[in-house]
JSON list of C-alpha atoms and ligand atoms in Angstrom, two decimals:
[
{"chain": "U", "resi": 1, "resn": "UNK", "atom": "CA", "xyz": [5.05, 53.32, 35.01]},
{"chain": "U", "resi": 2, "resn": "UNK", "atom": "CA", "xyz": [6.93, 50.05, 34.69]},
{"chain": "U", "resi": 3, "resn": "UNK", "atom": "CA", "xyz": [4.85, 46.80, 36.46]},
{"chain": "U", "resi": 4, "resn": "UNK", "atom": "CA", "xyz": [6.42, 43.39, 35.56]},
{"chain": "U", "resi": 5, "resn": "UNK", "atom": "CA", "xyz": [3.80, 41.38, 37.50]},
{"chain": "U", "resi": 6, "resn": "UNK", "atom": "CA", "xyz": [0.03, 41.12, 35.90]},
{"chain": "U", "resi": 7, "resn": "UNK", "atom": "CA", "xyz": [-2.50, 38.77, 35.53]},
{"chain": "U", "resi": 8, "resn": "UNK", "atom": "CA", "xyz": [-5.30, 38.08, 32.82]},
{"chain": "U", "resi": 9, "resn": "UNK", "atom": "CA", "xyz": [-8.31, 35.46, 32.91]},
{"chain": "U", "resi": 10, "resn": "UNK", "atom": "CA", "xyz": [-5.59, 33.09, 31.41]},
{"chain": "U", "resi": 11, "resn": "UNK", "atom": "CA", "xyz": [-5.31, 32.75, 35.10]},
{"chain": "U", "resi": 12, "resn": "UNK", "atom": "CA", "xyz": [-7.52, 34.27, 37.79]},
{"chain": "U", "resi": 13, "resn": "UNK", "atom": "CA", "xyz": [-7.11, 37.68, 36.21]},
{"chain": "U", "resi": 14, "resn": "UNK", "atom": "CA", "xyz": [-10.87, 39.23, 35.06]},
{"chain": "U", "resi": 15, "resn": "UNK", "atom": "CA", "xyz": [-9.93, 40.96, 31.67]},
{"chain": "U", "resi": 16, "resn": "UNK", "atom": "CA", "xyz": [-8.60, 39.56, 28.37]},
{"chain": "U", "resi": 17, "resn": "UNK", "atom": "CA", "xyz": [-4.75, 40.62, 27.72]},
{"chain": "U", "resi": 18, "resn": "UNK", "atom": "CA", "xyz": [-6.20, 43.27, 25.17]},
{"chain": "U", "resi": 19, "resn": "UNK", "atom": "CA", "xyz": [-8.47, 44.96, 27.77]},
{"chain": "U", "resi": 20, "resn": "UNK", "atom": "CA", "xyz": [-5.60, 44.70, 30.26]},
{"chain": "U", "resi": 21, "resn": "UNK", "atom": "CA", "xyz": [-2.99, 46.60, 28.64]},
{"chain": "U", "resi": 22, "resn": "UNK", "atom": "CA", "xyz": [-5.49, 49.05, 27.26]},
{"chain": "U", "resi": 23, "resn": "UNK", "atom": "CA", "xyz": [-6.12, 49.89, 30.20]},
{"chain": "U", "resi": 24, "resn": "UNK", "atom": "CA", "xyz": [-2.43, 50.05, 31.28]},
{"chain": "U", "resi": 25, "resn": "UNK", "atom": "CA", "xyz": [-2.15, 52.51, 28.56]},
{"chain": "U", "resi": 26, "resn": "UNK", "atom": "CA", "xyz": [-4.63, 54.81, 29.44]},
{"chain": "U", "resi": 27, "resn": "UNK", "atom": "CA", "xyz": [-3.05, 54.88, 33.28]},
{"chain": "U", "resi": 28, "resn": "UNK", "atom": "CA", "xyz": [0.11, 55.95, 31.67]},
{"chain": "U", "resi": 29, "resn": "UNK", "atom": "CA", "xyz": [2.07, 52.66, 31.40]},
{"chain": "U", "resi": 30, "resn": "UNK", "atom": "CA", "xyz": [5.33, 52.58, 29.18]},
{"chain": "U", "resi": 31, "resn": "UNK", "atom": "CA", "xyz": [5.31, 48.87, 29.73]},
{"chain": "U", "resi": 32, "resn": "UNK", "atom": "CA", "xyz": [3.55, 46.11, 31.42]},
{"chain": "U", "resi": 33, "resn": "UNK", "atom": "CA", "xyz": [4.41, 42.09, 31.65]},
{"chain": "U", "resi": 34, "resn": "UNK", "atom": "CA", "xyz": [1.33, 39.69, 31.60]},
{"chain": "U", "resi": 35, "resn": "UNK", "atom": "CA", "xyz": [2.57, 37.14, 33.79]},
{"chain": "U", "resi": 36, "resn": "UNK", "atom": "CA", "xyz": [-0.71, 34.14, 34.74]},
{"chain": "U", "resi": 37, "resn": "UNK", "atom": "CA", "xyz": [0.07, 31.93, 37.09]},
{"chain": "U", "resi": 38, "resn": "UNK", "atom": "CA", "xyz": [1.24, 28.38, 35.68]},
{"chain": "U", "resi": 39, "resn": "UNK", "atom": "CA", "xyz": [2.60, 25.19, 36.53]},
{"chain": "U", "resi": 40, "resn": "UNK", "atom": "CA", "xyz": [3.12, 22.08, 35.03]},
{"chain": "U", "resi": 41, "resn": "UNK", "atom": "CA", "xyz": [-0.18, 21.59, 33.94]},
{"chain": "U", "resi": 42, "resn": "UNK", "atom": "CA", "xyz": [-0.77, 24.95, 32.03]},
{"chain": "U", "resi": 43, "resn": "UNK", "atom": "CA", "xyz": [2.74, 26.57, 31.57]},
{"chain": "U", "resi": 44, "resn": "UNK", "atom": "CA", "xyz": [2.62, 25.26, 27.69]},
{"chain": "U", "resi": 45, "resn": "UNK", "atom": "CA", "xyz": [-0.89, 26.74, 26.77]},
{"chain": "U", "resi": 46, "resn": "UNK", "atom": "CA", "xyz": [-0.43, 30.21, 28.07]},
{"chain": "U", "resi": 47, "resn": "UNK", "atom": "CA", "xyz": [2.98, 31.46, 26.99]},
{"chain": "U", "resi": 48, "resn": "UNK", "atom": "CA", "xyz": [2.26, 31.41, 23.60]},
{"chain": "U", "resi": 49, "resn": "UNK", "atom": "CA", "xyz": [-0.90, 32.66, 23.19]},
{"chain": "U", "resi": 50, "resn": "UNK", "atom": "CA", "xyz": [-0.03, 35.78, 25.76]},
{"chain": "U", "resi": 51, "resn": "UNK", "atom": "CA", "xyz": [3.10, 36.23, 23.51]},
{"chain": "U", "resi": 52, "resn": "UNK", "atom": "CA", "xyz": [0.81, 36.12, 20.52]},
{"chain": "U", "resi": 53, "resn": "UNK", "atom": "CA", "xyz": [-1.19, 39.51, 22.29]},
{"chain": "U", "resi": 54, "resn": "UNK", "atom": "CA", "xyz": [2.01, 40.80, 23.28]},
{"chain": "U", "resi": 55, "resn": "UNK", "atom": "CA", "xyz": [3.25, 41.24, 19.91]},
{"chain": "U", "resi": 56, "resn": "UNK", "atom": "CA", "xyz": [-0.18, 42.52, 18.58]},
{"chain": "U", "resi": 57, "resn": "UNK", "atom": "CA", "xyz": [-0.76, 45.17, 21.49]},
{"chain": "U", "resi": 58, "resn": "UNK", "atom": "CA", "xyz": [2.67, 46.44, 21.29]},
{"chain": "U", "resi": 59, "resn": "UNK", "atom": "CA", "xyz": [2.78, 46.74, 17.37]},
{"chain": "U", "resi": 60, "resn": "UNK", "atom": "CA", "xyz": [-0.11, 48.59, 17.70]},
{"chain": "U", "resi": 61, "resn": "UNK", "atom": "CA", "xyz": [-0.30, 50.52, 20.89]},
{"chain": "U", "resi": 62, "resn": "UNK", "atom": "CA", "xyz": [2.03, 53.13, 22.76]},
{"chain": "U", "resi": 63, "resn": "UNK", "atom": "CA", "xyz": [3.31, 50.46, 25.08]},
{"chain": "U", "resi": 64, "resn": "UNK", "atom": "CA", "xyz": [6.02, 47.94, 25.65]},
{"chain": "U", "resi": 65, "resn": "UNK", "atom": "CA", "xyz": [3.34, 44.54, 26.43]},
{"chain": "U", "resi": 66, "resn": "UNK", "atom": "CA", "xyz": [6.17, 41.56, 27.60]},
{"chain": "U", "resi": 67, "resn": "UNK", "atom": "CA", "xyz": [4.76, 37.91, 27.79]},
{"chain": "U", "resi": 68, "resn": "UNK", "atom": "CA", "xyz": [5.91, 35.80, 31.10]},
{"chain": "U", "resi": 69, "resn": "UNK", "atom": "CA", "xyz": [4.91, 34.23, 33.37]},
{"chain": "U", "resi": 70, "resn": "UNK", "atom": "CA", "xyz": [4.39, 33.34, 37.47]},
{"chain": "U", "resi": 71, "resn": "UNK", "atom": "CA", "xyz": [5.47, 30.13, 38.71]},
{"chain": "U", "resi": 72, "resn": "UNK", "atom": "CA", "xyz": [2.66, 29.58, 41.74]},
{"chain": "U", "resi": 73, "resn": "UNK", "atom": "CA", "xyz": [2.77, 27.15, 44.74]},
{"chain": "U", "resi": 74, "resn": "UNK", "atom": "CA", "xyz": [4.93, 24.41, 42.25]},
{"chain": "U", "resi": 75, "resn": "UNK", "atom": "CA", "xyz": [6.99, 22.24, 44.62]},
{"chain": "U", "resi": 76, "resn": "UNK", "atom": "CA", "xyz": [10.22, 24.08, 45.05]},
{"chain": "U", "resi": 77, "resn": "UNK", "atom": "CA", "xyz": [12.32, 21.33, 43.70]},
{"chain": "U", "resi": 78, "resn": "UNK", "atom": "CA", "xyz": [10.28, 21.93, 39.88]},
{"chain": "U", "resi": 79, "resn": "UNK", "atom": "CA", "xyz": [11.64, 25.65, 40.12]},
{"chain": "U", "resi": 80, "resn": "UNK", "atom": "CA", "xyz": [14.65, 25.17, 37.92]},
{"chain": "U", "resi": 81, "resn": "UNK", "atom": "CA", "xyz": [12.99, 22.56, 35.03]},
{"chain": "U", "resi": 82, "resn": "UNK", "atom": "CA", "xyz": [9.83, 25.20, 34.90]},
{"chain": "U", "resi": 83, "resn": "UNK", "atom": "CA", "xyz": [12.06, 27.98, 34.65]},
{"chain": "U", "resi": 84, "resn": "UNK", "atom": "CA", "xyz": [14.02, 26.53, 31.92]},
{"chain": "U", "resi": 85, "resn": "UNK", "atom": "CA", "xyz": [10.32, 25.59, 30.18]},
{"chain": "U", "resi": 86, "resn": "UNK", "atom": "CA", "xyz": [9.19, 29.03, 30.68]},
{"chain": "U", "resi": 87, "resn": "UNK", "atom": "CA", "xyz": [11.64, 30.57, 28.86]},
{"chain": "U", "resi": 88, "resn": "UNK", "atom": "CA", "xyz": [12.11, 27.95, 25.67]},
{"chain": "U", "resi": 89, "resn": "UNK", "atom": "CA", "xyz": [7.96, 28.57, 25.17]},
{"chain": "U", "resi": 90, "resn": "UNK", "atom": "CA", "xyz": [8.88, 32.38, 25.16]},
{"chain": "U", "resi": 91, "resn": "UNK", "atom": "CA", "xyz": [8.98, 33.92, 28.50]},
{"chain": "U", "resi": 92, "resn": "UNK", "atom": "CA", "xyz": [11.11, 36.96, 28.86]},
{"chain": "U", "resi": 93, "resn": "UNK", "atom": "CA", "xyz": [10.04, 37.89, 32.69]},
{"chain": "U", "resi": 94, "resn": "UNK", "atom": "CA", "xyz": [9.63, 34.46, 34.87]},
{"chain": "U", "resi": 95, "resn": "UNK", "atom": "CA", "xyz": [8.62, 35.62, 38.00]},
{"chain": "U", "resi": 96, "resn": "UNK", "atom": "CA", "xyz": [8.26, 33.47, 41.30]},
{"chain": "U", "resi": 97, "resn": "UNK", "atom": "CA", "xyz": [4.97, 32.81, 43.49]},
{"chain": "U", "resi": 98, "resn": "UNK", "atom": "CA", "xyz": [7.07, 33.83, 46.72]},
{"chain": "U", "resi": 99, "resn": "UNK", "atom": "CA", "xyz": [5.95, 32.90, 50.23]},
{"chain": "U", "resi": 100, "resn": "UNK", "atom": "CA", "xyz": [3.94, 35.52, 51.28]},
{"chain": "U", "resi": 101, "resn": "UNK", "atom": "CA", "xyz": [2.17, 36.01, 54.69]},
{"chain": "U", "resi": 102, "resn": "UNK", "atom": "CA", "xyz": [-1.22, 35.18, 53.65]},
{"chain": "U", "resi": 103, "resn": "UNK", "atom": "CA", "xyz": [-0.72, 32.04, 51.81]},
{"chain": "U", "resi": 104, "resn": "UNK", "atom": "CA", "xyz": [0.16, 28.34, 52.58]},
{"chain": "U", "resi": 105, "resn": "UNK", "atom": "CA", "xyz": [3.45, 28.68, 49.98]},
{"chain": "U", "resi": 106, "resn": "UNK", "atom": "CA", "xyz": [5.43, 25.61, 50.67]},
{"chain": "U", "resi": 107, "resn": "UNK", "atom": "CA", "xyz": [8.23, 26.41, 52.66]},
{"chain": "U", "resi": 108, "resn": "UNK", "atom": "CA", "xyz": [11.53, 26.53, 50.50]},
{"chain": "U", "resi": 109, "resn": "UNK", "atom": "CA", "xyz": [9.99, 28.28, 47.63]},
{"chain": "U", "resi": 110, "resn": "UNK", "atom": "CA", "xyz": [12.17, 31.62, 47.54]},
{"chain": "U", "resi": 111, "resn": "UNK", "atom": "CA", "xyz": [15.50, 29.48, 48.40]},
{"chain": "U", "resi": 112, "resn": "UNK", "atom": "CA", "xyz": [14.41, 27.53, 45.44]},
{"chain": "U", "resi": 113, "resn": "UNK", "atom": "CA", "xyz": [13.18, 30.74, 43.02]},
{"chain": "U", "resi": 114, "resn": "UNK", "atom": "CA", "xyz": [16.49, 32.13, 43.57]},
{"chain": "U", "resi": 115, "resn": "UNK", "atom": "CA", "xyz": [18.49, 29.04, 43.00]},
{"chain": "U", "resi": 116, "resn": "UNK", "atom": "CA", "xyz": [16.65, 28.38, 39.67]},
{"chain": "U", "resi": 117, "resn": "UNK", "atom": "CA", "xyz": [17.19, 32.71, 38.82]},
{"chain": "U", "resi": 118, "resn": "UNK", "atom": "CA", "xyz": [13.84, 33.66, 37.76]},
{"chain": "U", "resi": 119, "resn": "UNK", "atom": "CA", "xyz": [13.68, 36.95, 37.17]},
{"chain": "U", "resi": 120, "resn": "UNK", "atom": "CA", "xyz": [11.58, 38.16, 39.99]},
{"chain": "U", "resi": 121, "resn": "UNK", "atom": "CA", "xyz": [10.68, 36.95, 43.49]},
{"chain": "U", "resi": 122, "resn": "UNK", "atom": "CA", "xyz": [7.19, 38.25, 44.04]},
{"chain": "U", "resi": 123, "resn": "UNK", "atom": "CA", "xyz": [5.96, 39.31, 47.34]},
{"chain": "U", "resi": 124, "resn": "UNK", "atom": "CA", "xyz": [8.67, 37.08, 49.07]},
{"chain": "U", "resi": 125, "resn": "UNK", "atom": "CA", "xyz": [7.29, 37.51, 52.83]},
{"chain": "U", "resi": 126, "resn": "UNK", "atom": "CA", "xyz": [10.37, 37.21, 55.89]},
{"chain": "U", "resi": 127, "resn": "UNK", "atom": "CA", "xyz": [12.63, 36.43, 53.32]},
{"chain": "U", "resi": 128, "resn": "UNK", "atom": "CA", "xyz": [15.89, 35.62, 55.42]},
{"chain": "U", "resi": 129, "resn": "UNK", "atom": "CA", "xyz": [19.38, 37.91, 55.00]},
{"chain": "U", "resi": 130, "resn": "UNK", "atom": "CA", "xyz": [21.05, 34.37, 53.39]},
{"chain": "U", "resi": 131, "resn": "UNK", "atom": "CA", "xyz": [18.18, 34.49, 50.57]},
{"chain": "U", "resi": 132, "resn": "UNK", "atom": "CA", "xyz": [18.64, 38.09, 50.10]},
{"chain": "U", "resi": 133, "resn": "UNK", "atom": "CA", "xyz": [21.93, 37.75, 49.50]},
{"chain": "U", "resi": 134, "resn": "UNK", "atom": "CA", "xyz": [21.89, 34.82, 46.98]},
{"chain": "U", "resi": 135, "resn": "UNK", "atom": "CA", "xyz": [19.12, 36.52, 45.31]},
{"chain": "U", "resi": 136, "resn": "UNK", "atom": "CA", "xyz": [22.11, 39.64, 44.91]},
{"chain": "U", "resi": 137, "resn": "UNK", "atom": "CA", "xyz": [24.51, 37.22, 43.53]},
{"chain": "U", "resi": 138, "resn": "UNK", "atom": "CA", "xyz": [22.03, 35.26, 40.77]},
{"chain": "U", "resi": 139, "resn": "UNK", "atom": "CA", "xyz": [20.64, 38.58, 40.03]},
{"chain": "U", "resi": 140, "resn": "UNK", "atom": "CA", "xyz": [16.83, 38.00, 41.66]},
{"chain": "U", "resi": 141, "resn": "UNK", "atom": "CA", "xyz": [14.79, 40.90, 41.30]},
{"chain": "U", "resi": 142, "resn": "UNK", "atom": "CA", "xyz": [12.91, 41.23, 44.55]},
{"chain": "U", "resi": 143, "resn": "UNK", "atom": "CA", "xyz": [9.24, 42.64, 44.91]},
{"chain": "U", "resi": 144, "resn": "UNK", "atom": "CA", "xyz": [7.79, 45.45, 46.82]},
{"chain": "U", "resi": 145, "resn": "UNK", "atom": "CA", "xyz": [4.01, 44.87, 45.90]},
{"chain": "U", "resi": 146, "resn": "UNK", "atom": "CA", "xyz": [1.01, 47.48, 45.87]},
{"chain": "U", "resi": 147, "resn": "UNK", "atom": "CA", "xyz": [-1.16, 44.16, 46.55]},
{"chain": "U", "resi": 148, "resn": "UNK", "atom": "CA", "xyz": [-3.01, 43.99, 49.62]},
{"chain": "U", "resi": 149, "resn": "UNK", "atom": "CA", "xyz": [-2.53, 41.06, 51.91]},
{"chain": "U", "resi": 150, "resn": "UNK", "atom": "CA", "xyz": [1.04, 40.45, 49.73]},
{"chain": "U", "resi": 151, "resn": "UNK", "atom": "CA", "xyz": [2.35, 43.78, 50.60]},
{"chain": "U", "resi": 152, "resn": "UNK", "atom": "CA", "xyz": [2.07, 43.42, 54.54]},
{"chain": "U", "resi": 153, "resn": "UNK", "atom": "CA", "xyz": [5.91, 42.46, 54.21]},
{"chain": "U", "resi": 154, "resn": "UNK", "atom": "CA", "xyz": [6.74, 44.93, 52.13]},
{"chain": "U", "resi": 155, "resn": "UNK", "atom": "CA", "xyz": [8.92, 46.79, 55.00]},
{"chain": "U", "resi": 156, "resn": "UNK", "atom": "CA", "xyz": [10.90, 43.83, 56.16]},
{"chain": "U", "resi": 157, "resn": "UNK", "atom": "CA", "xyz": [11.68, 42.73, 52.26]},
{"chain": "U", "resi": 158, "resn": "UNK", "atom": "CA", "xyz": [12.88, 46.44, 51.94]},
{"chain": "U", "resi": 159, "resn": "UNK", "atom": "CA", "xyz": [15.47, 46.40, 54.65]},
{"chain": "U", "resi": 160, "resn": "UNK", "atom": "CA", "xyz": [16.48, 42.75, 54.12]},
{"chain": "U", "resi": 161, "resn": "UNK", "atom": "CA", "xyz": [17.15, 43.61, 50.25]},
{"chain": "U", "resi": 162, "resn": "UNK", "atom": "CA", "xyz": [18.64, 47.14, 51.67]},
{"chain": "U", "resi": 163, "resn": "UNK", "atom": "CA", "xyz": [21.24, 44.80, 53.77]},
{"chain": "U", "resi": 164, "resn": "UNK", "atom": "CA", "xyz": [21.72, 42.43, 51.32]},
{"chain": "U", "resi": 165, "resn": "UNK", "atom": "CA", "xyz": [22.30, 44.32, 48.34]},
{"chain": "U", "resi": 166, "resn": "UNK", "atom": "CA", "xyz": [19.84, 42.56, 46.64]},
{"chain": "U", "resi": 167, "resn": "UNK", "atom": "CA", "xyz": [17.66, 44.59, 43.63]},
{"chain": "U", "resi": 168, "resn": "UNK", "atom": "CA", "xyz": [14.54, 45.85, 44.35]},
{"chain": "U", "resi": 169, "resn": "UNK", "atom": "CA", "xyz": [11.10, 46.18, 41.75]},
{"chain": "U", "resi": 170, "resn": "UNK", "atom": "CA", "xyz": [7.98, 47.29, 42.42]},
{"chain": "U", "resi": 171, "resn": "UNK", "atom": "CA", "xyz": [4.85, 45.39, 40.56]},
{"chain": "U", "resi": 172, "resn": "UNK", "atom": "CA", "xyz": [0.91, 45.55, 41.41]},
{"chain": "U", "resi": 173, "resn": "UNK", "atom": "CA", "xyz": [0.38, 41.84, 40.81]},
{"chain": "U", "resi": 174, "resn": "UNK", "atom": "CA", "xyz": [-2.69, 43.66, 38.94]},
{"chain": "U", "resi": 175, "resn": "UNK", "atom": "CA", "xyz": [-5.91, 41.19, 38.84]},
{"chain": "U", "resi": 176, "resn": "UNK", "atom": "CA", "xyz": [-8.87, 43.69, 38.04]},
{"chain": "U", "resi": 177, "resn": "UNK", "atom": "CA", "xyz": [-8.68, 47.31, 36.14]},
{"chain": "U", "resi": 178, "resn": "UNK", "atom": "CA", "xyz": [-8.43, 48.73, 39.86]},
{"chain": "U", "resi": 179, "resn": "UNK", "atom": "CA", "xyz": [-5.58, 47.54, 40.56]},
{"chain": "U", "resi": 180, "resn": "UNK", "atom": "CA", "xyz": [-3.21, 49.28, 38.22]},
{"chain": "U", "resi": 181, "resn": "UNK", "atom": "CA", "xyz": [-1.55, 52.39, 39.46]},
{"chain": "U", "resi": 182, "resn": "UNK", "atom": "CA", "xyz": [-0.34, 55.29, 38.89]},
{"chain": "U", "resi": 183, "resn": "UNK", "atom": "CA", "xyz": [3.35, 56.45, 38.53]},
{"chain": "U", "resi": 184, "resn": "UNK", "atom": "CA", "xyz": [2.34, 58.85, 41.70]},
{"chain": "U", "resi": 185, "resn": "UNK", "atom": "CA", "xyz": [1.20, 55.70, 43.86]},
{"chain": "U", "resi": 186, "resn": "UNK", "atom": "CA", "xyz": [4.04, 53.64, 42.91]},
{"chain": "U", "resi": 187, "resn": "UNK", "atom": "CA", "xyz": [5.80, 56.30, 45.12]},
{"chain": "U", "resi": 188, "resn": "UNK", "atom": "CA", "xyz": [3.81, 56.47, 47.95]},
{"chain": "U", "resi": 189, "resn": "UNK", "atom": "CA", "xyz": [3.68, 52.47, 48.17]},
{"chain": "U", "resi": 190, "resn": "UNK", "atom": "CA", "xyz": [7.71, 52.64, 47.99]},
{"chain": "U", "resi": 191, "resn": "UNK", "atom": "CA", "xyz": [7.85, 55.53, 50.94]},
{"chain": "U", "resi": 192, "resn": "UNK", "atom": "CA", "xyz": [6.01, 53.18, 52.69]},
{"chain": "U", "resi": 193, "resn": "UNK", "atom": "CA", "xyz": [8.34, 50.36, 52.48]},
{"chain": "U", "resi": 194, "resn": "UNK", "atom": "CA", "xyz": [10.58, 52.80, 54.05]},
{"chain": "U", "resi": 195, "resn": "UNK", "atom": "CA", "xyz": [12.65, 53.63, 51.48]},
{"chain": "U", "resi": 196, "resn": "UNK", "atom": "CA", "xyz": [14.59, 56.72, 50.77]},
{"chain": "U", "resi": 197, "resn": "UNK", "atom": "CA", "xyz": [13.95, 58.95, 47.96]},
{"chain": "U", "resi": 198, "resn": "UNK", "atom": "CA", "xyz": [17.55, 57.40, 46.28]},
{"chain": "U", "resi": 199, "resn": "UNK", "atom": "CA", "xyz": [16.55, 54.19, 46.73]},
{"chain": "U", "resi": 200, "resn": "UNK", "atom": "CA", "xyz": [13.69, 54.17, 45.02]},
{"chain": "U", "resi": 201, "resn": "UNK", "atom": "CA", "xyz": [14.72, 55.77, 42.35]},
{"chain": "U", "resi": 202, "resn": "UNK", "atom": "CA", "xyz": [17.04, 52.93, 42.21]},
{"chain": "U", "resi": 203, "resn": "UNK", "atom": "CA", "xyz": [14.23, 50.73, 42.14]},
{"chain": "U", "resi": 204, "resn": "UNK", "atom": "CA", "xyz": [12.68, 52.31, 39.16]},
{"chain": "U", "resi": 205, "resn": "UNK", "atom": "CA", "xyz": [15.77, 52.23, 37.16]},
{"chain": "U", "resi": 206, "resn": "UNK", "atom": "CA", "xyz": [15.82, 48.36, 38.39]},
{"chain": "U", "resi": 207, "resn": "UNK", "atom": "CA", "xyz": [12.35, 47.63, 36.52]},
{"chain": "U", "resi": 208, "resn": "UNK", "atom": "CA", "xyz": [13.72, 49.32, 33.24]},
{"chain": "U", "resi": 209, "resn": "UNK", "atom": "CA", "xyz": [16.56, 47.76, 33.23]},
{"chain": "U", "resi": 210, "resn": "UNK", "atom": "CA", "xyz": [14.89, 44.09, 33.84]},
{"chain": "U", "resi": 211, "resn": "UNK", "atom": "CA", "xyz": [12.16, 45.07, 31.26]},
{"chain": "U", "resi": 212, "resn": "UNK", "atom": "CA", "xyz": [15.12, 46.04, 28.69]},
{"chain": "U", "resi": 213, "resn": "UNK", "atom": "CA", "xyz": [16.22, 42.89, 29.15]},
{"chain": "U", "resi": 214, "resn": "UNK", "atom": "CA", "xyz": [13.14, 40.93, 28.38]},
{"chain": "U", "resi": 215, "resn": "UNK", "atom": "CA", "xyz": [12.78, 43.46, 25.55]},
{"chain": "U", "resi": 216, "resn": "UNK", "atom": "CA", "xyz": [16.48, 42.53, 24.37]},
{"chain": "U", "resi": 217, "resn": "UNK", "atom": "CA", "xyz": [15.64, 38.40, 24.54]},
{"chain": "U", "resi": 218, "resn": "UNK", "atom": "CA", "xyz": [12.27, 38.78, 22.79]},
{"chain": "U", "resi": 219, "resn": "UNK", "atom": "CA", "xyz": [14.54, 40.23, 19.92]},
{"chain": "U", "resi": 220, "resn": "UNK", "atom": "CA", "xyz": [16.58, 37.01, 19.81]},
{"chain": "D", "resi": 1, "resn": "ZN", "atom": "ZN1", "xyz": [-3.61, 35.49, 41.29]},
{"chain": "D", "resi": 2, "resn": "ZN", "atom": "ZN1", "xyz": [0.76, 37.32, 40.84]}
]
């Protein structure tokens, strides 16, 4: 199990990184980002201290632990700047607050996600075709989410990706112990989305090859 989307009471997540990716470990994670949700305010205190337990965890534990971070409800025009400041402090997954169904996201934020190439657009609710396909050409991970409320689009960001040709990754957004998964859910909640059994195996190879990535720059 891969999930590139997690949160920790550095933001409104209930555990401590530690008990987090304990946990992760004993659910059968191979690797897990921590990614709080920042912005301008906040974006300087957590990075390093999560990349601090990152480093500890991983030295210690059977699991890959990435620091990043999630950009949430900044005004779309900050995306690039925050992006940039993300990864200079030492994020190596930046992942985007998209604008999902539930939430009053200001409107613009996944043009603007894409634009500034985070890594991954989370939950990115009626995403159009035209943002699907930029997101294909910067390289913008999209999100199928396990996350109630987040994942009610998870069908129409399927087949807009699907058209698009835009990559695909599957993350739990995890806030409590509960909401980790299982390697065996992550399939179900991709069937679901309506994709094939070759297309989500393509989205699995996505997350590995996005959290090789981050593995590769935290090397640098
Ligand atoms: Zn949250
Ligand atoms: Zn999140």
């Amino acid at each position: 199990m891969i999930d590139l989307h997690t949160h920790t009471l550095f933001s409104d997540g209930v555990l401590v990184p530690s008990e987090l990716v304990r946990r992760a470990v004993m659910k059968g994670y191979e690797v897990i980002a921590i990614t709080d949700h920042a912005d301008a305010s906040n974006i300087d205190f957590i990075i390093p201290r999560v990349a601090l337990a990152c480093r500890e965890l991983g030295r210690r534990w059977k699991i890959t632990a990435i620091p990043g971070i999630e950009l949430t409800h900044i005004p779309p025009e900050t995306f690039a700047e925050l992006t940039d400041k993300a990864r200079t402090l030492g994020a190596a997954i930046v992942v985007a607050h998209g604008e999902t169904l539930v939430e009053p996201v200001h409107p613009g934020t996944n043009r603007a996600a894409i634009e500034a190439r985070v890594d991954i657009l989370a939950h990115p609710g009626l995403i159009t075709r035209e943002e699907a396909e930029l997101a294909a050409r910067n390289g913008v991970c999209l999100e199928i989410t396990s996350r109630k409320g987040h994942s009610l689009s998870n069908g129409h960001v399927a087949r807009t990706a699907g058209e698009a040709g835009a990559k695909l990754v599957l993350d739990t957004d995890s806030h409590e112990p509960g909401d980790l998964i299982t390697d065996e859910f992550r399939k179900s909640v991709l069937l679901g989305a309506g994709l094939s059994t070759e297309r989500i195996a393509g989205v699995i190879k996505n997350s590995m090859e996005l959290a090789g990535k981050a593995v590769a720059a935290l090397g640098k």
